[in-house]
Coordinates of C-alpha atoms in Angstrom, one line a residue:
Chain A
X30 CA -22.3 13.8 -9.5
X31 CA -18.8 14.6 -9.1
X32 CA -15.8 13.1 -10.6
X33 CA -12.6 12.7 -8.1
X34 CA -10.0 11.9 -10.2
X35 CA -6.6 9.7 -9.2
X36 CA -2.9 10.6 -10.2
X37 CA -3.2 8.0 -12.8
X38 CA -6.8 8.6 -14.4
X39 CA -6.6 11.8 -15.2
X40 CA -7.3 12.2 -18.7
X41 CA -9.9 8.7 -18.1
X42 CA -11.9 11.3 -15.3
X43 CA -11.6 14.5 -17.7
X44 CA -13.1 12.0 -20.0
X45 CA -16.0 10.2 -18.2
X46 CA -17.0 14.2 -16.7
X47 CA -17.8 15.4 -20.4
X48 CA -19.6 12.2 -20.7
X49 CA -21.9 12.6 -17.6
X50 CA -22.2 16.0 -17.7
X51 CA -20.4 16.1 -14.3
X52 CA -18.5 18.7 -12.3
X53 CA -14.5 17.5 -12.2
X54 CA -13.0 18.2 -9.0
X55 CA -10.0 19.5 -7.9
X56 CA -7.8 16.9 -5.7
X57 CA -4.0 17.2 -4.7
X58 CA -2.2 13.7 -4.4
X59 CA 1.6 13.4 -3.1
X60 CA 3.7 11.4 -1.8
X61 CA 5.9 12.2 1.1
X62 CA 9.7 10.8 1.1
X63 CA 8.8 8.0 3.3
X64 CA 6.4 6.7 1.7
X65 CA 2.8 8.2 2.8
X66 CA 0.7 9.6 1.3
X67 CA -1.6 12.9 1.0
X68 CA -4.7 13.5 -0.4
X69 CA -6.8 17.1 -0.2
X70 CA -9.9 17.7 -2.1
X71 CA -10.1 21.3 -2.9
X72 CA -13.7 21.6 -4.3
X73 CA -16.6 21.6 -2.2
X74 CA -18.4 18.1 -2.5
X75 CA -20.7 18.1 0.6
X76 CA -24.0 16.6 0.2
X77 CA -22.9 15.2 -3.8
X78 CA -22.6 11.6 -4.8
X79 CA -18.9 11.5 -5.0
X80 CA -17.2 9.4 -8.1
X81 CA -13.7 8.0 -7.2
X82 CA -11.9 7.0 -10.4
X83 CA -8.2 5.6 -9.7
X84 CA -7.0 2.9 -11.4
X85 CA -4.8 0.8 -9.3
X86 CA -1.4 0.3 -11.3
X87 CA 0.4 1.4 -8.1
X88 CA -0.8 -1.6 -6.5
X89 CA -0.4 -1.2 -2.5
X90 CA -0.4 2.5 -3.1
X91 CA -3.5 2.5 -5.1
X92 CA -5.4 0.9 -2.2
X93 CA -4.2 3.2 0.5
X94 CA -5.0 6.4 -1.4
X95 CA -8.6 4.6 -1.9
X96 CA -9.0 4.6 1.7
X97 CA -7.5 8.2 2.4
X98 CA -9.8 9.6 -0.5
X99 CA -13.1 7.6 0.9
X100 CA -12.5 9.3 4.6
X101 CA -11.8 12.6 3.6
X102 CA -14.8 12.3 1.1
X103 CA -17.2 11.0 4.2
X104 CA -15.2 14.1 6.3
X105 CA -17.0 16.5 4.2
X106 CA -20.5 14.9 4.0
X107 CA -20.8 13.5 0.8
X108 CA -24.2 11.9 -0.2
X109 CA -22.7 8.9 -1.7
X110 CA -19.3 7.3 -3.1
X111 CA -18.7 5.1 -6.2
X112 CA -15.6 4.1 -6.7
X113 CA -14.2 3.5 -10.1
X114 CA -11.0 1.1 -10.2
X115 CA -11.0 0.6 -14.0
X116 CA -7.8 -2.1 -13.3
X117 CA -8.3 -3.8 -10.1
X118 CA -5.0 -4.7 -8.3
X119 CA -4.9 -8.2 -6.9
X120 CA -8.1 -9.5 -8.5
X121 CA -6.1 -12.3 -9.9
X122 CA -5.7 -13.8 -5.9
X123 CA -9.0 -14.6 -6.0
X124 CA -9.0 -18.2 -5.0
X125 CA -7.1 -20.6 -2.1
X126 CA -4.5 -23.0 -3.1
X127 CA -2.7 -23.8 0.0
X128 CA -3.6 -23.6 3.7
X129 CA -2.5 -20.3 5.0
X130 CA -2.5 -18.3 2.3
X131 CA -5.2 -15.4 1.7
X132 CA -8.0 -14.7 -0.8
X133 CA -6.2 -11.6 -1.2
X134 CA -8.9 -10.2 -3.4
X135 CA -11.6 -11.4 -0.7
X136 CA -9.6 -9.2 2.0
X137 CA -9.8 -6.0 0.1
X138 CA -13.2 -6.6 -0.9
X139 CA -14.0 -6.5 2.8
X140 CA -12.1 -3.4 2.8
X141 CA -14.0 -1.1 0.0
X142 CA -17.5 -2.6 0.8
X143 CA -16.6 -1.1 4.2
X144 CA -15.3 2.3 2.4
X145 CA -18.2 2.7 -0.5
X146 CA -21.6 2.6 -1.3
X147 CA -20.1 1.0 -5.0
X148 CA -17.3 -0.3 -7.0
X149 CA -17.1 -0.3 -11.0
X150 CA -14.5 -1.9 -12.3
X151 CA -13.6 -3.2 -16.1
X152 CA -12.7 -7.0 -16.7
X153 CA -12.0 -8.5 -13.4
X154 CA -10.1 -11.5 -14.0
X155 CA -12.7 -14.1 -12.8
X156 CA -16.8 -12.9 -12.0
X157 CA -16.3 -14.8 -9.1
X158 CA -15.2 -11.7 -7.0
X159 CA -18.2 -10.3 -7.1
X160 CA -19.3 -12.3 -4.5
X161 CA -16.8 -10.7 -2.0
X162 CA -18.5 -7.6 -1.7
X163 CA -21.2 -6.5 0.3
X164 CA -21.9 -3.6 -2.1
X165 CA -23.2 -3.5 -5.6
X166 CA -20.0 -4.3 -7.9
X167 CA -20.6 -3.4 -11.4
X168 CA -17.5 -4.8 -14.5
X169 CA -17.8 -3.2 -17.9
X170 CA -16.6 -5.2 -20.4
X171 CA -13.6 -3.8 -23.1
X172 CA -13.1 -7.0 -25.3
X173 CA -15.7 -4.7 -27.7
X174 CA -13.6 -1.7 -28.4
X175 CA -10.3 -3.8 -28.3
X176 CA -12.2 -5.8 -30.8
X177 CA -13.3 -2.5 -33.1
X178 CA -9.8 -1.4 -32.8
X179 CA -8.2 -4.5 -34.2
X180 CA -10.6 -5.4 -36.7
X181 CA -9.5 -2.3 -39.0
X182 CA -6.5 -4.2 -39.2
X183 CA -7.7 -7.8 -39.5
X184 CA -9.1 -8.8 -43.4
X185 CA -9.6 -12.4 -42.3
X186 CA -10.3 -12.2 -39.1
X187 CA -10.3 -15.0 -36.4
X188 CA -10.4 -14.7 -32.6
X189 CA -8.6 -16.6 -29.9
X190 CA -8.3 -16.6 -26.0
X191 CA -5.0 -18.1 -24.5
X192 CA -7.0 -20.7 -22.6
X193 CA -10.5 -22.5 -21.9
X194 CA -11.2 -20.1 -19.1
X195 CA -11.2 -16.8 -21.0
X196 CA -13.1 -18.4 -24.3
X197 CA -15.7 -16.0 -23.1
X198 CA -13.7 -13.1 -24.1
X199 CA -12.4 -14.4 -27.9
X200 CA -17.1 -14.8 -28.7
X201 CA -17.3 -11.0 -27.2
X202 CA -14.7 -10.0 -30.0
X203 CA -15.7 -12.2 -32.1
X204 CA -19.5 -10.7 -32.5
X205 CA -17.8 -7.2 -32.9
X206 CA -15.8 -8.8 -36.1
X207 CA -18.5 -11.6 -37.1
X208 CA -16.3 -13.9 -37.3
X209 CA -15.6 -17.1 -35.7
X210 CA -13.4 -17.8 -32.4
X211 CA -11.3 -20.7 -30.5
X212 CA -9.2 -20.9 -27.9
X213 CA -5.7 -22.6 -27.9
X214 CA -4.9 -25.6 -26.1
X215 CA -1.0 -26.9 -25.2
X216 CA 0.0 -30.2 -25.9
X217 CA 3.2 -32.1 -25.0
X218 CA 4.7 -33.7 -27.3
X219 CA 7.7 -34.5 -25.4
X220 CA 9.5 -33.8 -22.0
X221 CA 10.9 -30.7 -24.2
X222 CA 8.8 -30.1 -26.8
X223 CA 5.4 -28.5 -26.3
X224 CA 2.5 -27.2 -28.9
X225 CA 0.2 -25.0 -28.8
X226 CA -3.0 -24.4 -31.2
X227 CA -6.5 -24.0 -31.2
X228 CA -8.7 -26.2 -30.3
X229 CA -10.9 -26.4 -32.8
X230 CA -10.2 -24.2 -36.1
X231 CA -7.4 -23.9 -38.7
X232 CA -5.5 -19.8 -38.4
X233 CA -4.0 -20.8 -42.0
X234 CA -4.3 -17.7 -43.7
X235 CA -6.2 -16.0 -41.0
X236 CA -5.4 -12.9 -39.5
X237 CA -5.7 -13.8 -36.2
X238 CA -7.0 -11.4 -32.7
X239 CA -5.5 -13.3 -29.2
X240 CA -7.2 -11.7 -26.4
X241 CA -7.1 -11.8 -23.0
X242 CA -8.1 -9.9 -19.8
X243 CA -4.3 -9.1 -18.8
X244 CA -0.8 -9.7 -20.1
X245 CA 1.5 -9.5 -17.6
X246 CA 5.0 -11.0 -18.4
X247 CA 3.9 -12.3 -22.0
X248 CA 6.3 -15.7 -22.2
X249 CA 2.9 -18.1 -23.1
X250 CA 1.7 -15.6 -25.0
X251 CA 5.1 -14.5 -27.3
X252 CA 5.1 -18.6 -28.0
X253 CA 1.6 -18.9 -28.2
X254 CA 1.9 -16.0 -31.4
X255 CA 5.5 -17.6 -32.6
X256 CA 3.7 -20.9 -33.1
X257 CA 0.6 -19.5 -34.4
X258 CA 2.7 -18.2 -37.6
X259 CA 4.5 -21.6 -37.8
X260 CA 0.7 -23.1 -38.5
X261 CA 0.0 -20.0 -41.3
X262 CA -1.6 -17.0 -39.4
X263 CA -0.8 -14.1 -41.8
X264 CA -0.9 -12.1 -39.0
X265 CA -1.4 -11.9 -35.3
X266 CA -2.7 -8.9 -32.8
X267 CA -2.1 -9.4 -29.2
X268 CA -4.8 -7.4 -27.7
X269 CA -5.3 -7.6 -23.5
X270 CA -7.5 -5.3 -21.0
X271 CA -4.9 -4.4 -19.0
X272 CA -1.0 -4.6 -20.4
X273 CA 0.5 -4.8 -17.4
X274 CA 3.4 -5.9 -19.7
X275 CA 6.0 -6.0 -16.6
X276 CA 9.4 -5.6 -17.9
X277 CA 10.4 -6.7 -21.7
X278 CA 7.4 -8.0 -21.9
X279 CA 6.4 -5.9 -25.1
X280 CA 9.7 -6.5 -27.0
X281 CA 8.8 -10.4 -26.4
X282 CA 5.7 -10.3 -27.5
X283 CA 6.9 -8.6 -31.0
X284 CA 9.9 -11.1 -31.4
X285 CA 7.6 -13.6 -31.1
X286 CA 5.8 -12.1 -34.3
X287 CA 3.0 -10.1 -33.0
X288 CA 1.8 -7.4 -35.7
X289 CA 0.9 -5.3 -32.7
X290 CA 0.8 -5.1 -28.9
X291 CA -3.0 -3.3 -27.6
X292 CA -4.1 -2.6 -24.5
X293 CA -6.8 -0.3 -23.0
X294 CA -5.9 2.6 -20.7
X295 CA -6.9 1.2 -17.4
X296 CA -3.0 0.6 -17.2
X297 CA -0.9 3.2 -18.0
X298 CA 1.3 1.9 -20.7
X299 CA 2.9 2.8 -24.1
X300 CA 0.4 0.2 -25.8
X301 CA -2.6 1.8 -23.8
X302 CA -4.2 2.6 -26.8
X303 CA -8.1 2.0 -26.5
X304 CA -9.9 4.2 -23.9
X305 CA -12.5 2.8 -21.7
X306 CA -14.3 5.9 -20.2
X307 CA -17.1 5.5 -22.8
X308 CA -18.0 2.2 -21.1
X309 CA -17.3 3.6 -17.3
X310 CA -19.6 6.8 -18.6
X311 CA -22.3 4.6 -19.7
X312 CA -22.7 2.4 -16.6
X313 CA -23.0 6.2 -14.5
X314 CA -25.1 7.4 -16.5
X315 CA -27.4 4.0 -16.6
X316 CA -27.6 3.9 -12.8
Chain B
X18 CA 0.3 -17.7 21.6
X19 CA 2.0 -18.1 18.5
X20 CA 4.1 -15.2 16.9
X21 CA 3.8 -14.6 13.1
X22 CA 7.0 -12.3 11.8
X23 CA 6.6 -10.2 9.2
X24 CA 9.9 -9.3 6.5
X25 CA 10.8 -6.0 8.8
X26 CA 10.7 -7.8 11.9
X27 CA 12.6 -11.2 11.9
X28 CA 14.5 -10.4 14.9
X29 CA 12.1 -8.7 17.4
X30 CA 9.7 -11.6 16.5
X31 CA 12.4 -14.3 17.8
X32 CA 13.0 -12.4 20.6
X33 CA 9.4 -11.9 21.5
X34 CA 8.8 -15.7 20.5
X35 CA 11.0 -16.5 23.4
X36 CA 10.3 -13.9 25.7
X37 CA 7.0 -15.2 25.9
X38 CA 7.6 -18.7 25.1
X39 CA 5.4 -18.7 21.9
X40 CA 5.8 -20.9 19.1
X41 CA 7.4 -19.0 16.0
X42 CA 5.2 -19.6 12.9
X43 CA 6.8 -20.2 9.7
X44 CA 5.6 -17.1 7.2
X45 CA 6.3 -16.6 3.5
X46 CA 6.0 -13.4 2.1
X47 CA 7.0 -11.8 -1.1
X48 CA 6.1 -9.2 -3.7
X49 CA 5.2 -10.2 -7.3
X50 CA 7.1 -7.5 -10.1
X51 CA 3.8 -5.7 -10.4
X52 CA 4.1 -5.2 -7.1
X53 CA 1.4 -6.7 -5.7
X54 CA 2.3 -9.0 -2.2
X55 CA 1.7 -12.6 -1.5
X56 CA 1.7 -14.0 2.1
X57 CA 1.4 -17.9 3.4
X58 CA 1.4 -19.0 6.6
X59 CA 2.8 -22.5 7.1
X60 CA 2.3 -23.0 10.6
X61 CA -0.7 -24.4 12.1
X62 CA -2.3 -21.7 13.2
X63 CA -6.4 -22.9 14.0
X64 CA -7.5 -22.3 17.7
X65 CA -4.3 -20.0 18.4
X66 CA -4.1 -16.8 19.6
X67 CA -2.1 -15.1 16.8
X68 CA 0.3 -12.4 17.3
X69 CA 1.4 -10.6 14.0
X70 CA 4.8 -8.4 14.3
X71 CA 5.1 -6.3 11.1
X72 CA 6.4 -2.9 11.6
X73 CA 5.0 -0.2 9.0
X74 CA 8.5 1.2 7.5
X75 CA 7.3 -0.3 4.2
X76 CA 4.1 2.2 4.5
X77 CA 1.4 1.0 2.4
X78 CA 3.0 -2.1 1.2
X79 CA 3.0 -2.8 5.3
X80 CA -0.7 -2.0 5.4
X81 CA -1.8 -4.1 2.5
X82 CA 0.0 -7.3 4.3
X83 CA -1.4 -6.9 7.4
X84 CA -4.5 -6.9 5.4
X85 CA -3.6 -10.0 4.3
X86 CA -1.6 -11.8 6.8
X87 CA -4.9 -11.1 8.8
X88 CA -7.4 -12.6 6.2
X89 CA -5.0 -15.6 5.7
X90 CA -5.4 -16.3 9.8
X91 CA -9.1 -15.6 9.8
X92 CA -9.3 -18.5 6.9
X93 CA -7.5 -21.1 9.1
X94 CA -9.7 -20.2 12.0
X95 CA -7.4 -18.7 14.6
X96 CA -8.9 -17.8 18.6
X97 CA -8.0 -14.0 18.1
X98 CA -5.3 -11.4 16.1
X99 CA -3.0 -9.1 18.0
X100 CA -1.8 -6.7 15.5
X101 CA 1.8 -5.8 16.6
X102 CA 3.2 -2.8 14.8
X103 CA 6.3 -1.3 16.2
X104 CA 6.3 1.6 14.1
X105 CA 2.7 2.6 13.1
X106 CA 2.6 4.4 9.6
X107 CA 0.6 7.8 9.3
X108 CA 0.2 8.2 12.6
X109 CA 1.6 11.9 12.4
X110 CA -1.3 12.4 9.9
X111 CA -3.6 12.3 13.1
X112 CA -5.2 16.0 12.6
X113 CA -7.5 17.7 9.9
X114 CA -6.2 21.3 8.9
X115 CA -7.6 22.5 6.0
X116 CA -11.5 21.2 4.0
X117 CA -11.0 18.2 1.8
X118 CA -8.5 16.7 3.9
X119 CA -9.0 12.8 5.3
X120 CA -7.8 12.2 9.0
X121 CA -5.3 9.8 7.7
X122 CA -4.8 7.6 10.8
X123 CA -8.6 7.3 11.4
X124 CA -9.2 5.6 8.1
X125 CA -6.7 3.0 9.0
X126 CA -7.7 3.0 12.4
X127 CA -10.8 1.8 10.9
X128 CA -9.6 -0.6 8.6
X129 CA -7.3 -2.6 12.0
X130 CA -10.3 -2.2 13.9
X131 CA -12.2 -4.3 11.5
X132 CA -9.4 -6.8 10.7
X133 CA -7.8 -8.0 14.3
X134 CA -8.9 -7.5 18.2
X135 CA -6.1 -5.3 19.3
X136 CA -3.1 -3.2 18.6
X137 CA 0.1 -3.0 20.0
X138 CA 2.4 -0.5 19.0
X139 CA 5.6 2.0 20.3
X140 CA 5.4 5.3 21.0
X141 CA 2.8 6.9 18.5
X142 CA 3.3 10.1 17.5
X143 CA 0.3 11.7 19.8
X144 CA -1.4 9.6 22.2
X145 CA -5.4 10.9 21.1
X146 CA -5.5 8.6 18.3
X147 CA -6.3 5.9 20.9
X148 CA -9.9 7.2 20.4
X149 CA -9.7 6.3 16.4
X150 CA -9.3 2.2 17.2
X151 CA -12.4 0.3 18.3
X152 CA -10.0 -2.7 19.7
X153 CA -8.0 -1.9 22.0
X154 CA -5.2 0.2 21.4
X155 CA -1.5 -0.7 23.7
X156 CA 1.6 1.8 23.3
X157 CA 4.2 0.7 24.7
X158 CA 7.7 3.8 25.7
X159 CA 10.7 3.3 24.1
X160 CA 12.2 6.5 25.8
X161 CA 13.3 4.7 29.2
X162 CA 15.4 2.2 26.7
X163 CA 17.0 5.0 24.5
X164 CA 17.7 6.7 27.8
X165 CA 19.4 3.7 29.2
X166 CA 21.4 3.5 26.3
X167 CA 22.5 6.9 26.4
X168 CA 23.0 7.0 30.1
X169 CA 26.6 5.5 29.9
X170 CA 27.7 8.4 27.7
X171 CA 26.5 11.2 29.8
X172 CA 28.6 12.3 32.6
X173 CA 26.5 15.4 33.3
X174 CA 23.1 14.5 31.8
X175 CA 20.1 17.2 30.6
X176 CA 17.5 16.4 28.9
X177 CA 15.7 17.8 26.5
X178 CA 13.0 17.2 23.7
X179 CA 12.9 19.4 20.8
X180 CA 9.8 21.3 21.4
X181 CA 6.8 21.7 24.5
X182 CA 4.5 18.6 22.9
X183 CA 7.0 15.8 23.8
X184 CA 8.3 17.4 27.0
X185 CA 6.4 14.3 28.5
X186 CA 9.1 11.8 26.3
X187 CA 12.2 14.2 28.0
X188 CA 10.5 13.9 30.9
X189 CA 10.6 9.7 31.0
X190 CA 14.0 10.1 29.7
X191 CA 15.1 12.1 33.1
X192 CA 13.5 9.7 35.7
X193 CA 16.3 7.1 34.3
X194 CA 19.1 9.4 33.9
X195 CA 17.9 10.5 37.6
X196 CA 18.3 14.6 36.0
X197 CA 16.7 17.9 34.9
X198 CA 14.7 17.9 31.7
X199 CA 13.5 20.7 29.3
X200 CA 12.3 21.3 26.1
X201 CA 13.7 23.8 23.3
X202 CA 12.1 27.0 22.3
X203 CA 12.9 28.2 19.1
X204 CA 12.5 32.6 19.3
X205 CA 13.0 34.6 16.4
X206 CA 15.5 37.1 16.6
X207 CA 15.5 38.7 13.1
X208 CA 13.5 38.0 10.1
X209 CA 16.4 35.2 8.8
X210 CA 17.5 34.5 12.2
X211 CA 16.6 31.7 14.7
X212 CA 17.5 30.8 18.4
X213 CA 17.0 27.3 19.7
X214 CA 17.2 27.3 23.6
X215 CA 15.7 25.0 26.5
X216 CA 13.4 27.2 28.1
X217 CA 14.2 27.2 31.6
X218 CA 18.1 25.7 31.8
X219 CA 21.3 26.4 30.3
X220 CA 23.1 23.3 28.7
X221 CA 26.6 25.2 29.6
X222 CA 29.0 22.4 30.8
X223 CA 26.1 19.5 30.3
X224 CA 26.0 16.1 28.4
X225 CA 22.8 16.9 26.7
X226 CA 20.1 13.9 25.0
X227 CA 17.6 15.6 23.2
X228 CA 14.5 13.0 22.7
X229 CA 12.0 12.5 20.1
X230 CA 9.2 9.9 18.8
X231 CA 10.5 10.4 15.1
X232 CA 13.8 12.1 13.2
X233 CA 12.1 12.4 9.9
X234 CA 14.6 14.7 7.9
X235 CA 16.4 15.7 10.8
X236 CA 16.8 19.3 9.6
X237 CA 15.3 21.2 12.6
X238 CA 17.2 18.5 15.2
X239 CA 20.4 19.8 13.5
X240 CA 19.9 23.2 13.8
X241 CA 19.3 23.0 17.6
X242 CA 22.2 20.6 18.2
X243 CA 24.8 23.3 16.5
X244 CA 22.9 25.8 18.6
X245 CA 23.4 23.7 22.0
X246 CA 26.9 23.4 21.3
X247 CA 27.6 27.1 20.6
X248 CA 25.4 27.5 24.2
X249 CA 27.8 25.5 25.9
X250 CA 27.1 21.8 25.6
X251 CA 29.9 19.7 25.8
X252 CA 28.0 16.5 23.9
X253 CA 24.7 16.3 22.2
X254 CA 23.3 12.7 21.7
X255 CA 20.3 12.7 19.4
X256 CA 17.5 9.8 20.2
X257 CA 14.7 8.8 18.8
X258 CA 12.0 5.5 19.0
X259 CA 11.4 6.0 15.2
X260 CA 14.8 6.6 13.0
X261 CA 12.8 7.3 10.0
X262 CA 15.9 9.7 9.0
X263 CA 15.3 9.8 5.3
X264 CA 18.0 11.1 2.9
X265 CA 21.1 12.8 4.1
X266 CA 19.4 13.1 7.9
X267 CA 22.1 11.1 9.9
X268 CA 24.7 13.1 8.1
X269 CA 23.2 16.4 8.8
X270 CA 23.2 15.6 12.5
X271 CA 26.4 14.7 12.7
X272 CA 27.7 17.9 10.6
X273 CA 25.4 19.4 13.1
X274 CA 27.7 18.5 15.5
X275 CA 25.6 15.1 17.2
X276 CA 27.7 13.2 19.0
X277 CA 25.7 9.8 18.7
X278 CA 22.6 9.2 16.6
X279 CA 20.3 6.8 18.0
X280 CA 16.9 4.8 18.0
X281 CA 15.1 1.4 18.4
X282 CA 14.8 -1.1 15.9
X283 CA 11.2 -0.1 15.3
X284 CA 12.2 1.1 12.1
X285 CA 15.3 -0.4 10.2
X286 CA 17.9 1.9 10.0
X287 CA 22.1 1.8 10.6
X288 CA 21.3 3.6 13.9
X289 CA 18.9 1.2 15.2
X290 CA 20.9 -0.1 18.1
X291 CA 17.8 -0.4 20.7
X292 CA 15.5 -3.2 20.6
X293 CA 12.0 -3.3 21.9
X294 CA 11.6 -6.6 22.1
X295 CA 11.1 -7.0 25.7
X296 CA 8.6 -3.8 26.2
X297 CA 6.7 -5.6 23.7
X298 CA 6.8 -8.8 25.2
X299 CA 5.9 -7.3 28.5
X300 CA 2.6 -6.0 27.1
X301 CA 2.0 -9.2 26.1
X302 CA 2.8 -11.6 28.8
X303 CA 0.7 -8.8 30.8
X304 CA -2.4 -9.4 29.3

């Protein structure tokens, strides 16, 4: 096995190679002044099963240099390619609303089955997707080690997920810190006036874990923790997969009262705080 | 037939939409913060021949959408996808020079190949990567037009390209213009000097057009226009299909001494004064 490591998952690659016992290659990446791209793979990986890992934070960019790095691995005669997208870009436009618009997710899916032999990825943002691909698709899970992180922090602990959907995620933190979970449910109360609490238990007192798979501009979120205070949390740790966190995202999130802003490394980002290659080293190593 | 515009190419599309007398779909497109894109076709689209004009100057963000445009049209069950791209990104990345490196092009030869049922585009960089598409590949000249354009200027017209490979372009320039055509050798007179030179003519007294595919940073086309003027020339107008021109380029070939900069609207640019609107068209009310 050989690690190919992307301009963004650098230290994630030097990482998962210690943990497989793996050879790290050398790979140039630029970018001309128009706009392409260039990839070059300086060590030799003919007849080696070839270990893409490139998290896709540069969205449209990431995908290209997927493509460019898959050819000029199959150039040189590799014996196989996984590719590693610990963030997966666009796996959120995974279902039709409207006539004429794309699965967007569904289209690149097409794409990488066509590129790989394999795709690992960590928390896509609905299961679902896995059902695009016509090669094995493999998603760690990192609600554990947001979970250990946050727990050090957390006396009375209690977890929460912003909605129904992602309840799944709170009960996988929630085993970490044996503790109970919820998730939070808005209600109107007026044309103006909406609140938002969980569905089931009381945070008074509680220090309380919100997590979720991604938290990209934060607004439902910042209120979700402002109003979680109002109802008595002593204390409240927004924790998310990927902190895509695009603009002041972060500086909401604390002025609505969170205690701290986490986030794994599969998105480069000052609260990118938990690493994930342990759980990207163990599903290698397992298969 | 029913034309589907992308962002970059509003105006060719209405053009082409009533040089062939298509319908003109209506087509959202935008890009999210995080960058990611989201396309929506509002037209009815089922049963049609689609024809999607999106020219590549956005690079990869170009590539993902026609990813996507073309997934959103499969969805809605059109007859067939004609991929229209008037400026085809990476197509200069069309050779393999050193180990490790991907043929750039052929990957997303690939991809297209898998996604519509044929290609249109102007003027790629070198005609071999024909062999890379498994639909159909049409490239239409922009020369004869940029010649045209010129034409008026030229009292005395020479033509020349800026090196042997696209003596073929000077050459279609020089049917219109109804004169002699060259190309420029560069010779190396001293270790830091340089002469640029047609290789058979002397530009003494002429109006010379010096034609290229692409004016990238327009360093070297500088260079030789200064040098032409020293030899002689009593006007130098610099065209190209592709202004890519990045940076200062326009400025440097006009210090350079250029006369007129100019290309085709296949790439946005302030010197994009050609359209190729009706070469296009004529390709497809062809076939």
């Amino acid at each position: 096995m050989i690690i190919i490591p992307g301009p963004n998952s650098q230290n994630i690659s030097k990482e998962i190679s210690k943990l497989t016992n793996s050879e790290l290659a050398r790979v140039e990446t630029k970018q001309f002044p128009d706009g392409e791209l260039y990839v070059r793979i300086h060590s030799d990986v003919t007849g080696k099963d070839a270990v893409i890992i490139d998290t896709q934070n540069m969205q449209n960019d990431s995908i290209v240099r997927a493509i460019l790095l898959c050819e000029a691995l199959r150039e040189e005669g590799v014996n196989s390619i996984t590719l590693v997208l610990p963030y997966l870009a666009y796996a959120r436009q995974d279902k039709k609303f409207n006539y004429g618009e794309p699965v967007s997710i569904k289209s690149l899916a097409k794409v990488y089955s066509s590129i790989c032999d394999r795709i690992i990825t960590i928390n896509p943002h609905e299961s679902h997707i896995k059902e695009f691909f016509t090669v094995p698709f493999i998603s760690g899970n990192a609600i554990p080690k947001l979970a250990e992180h946050a727990g050090v922090k957390l006396e009375k602990p209690l977890v929460l997920s912003p909605d129904k959907g992602a309840v799944e995620l709170a009960k996988s933190a929630a085993e970490v810190l044996n503790c109970e979970y919820d998730y939070l449910e808005k209600t109107r109360l007026s044309p103006t006036e909406i609140k938002i609490a969980p569905k089931n238990l009381d945070v008074n007192g509680k220090d309380v874990l919100i997590v979720d798979d991604i938290i990209s501009t934060g607004g439902t979120m910042a209120t979700a923790i402002s109003m979680l205070i109002e109802q008595g949390a002593r204390c409240v740790i927004a924790a998310c997969v990927h902190p895509v966190l695009i603009g002041d995202a972060i500086n909401k999130l604390h002025v609505g009262g969170a205690f701290e802003v986490v986030g794994t490394n599969t998105y480069p980002s000052e609260v990118s705080k938990v690493c994930v290659s342990t759980i990207i080293a163990d599903i290698l190593n397992k298969q």
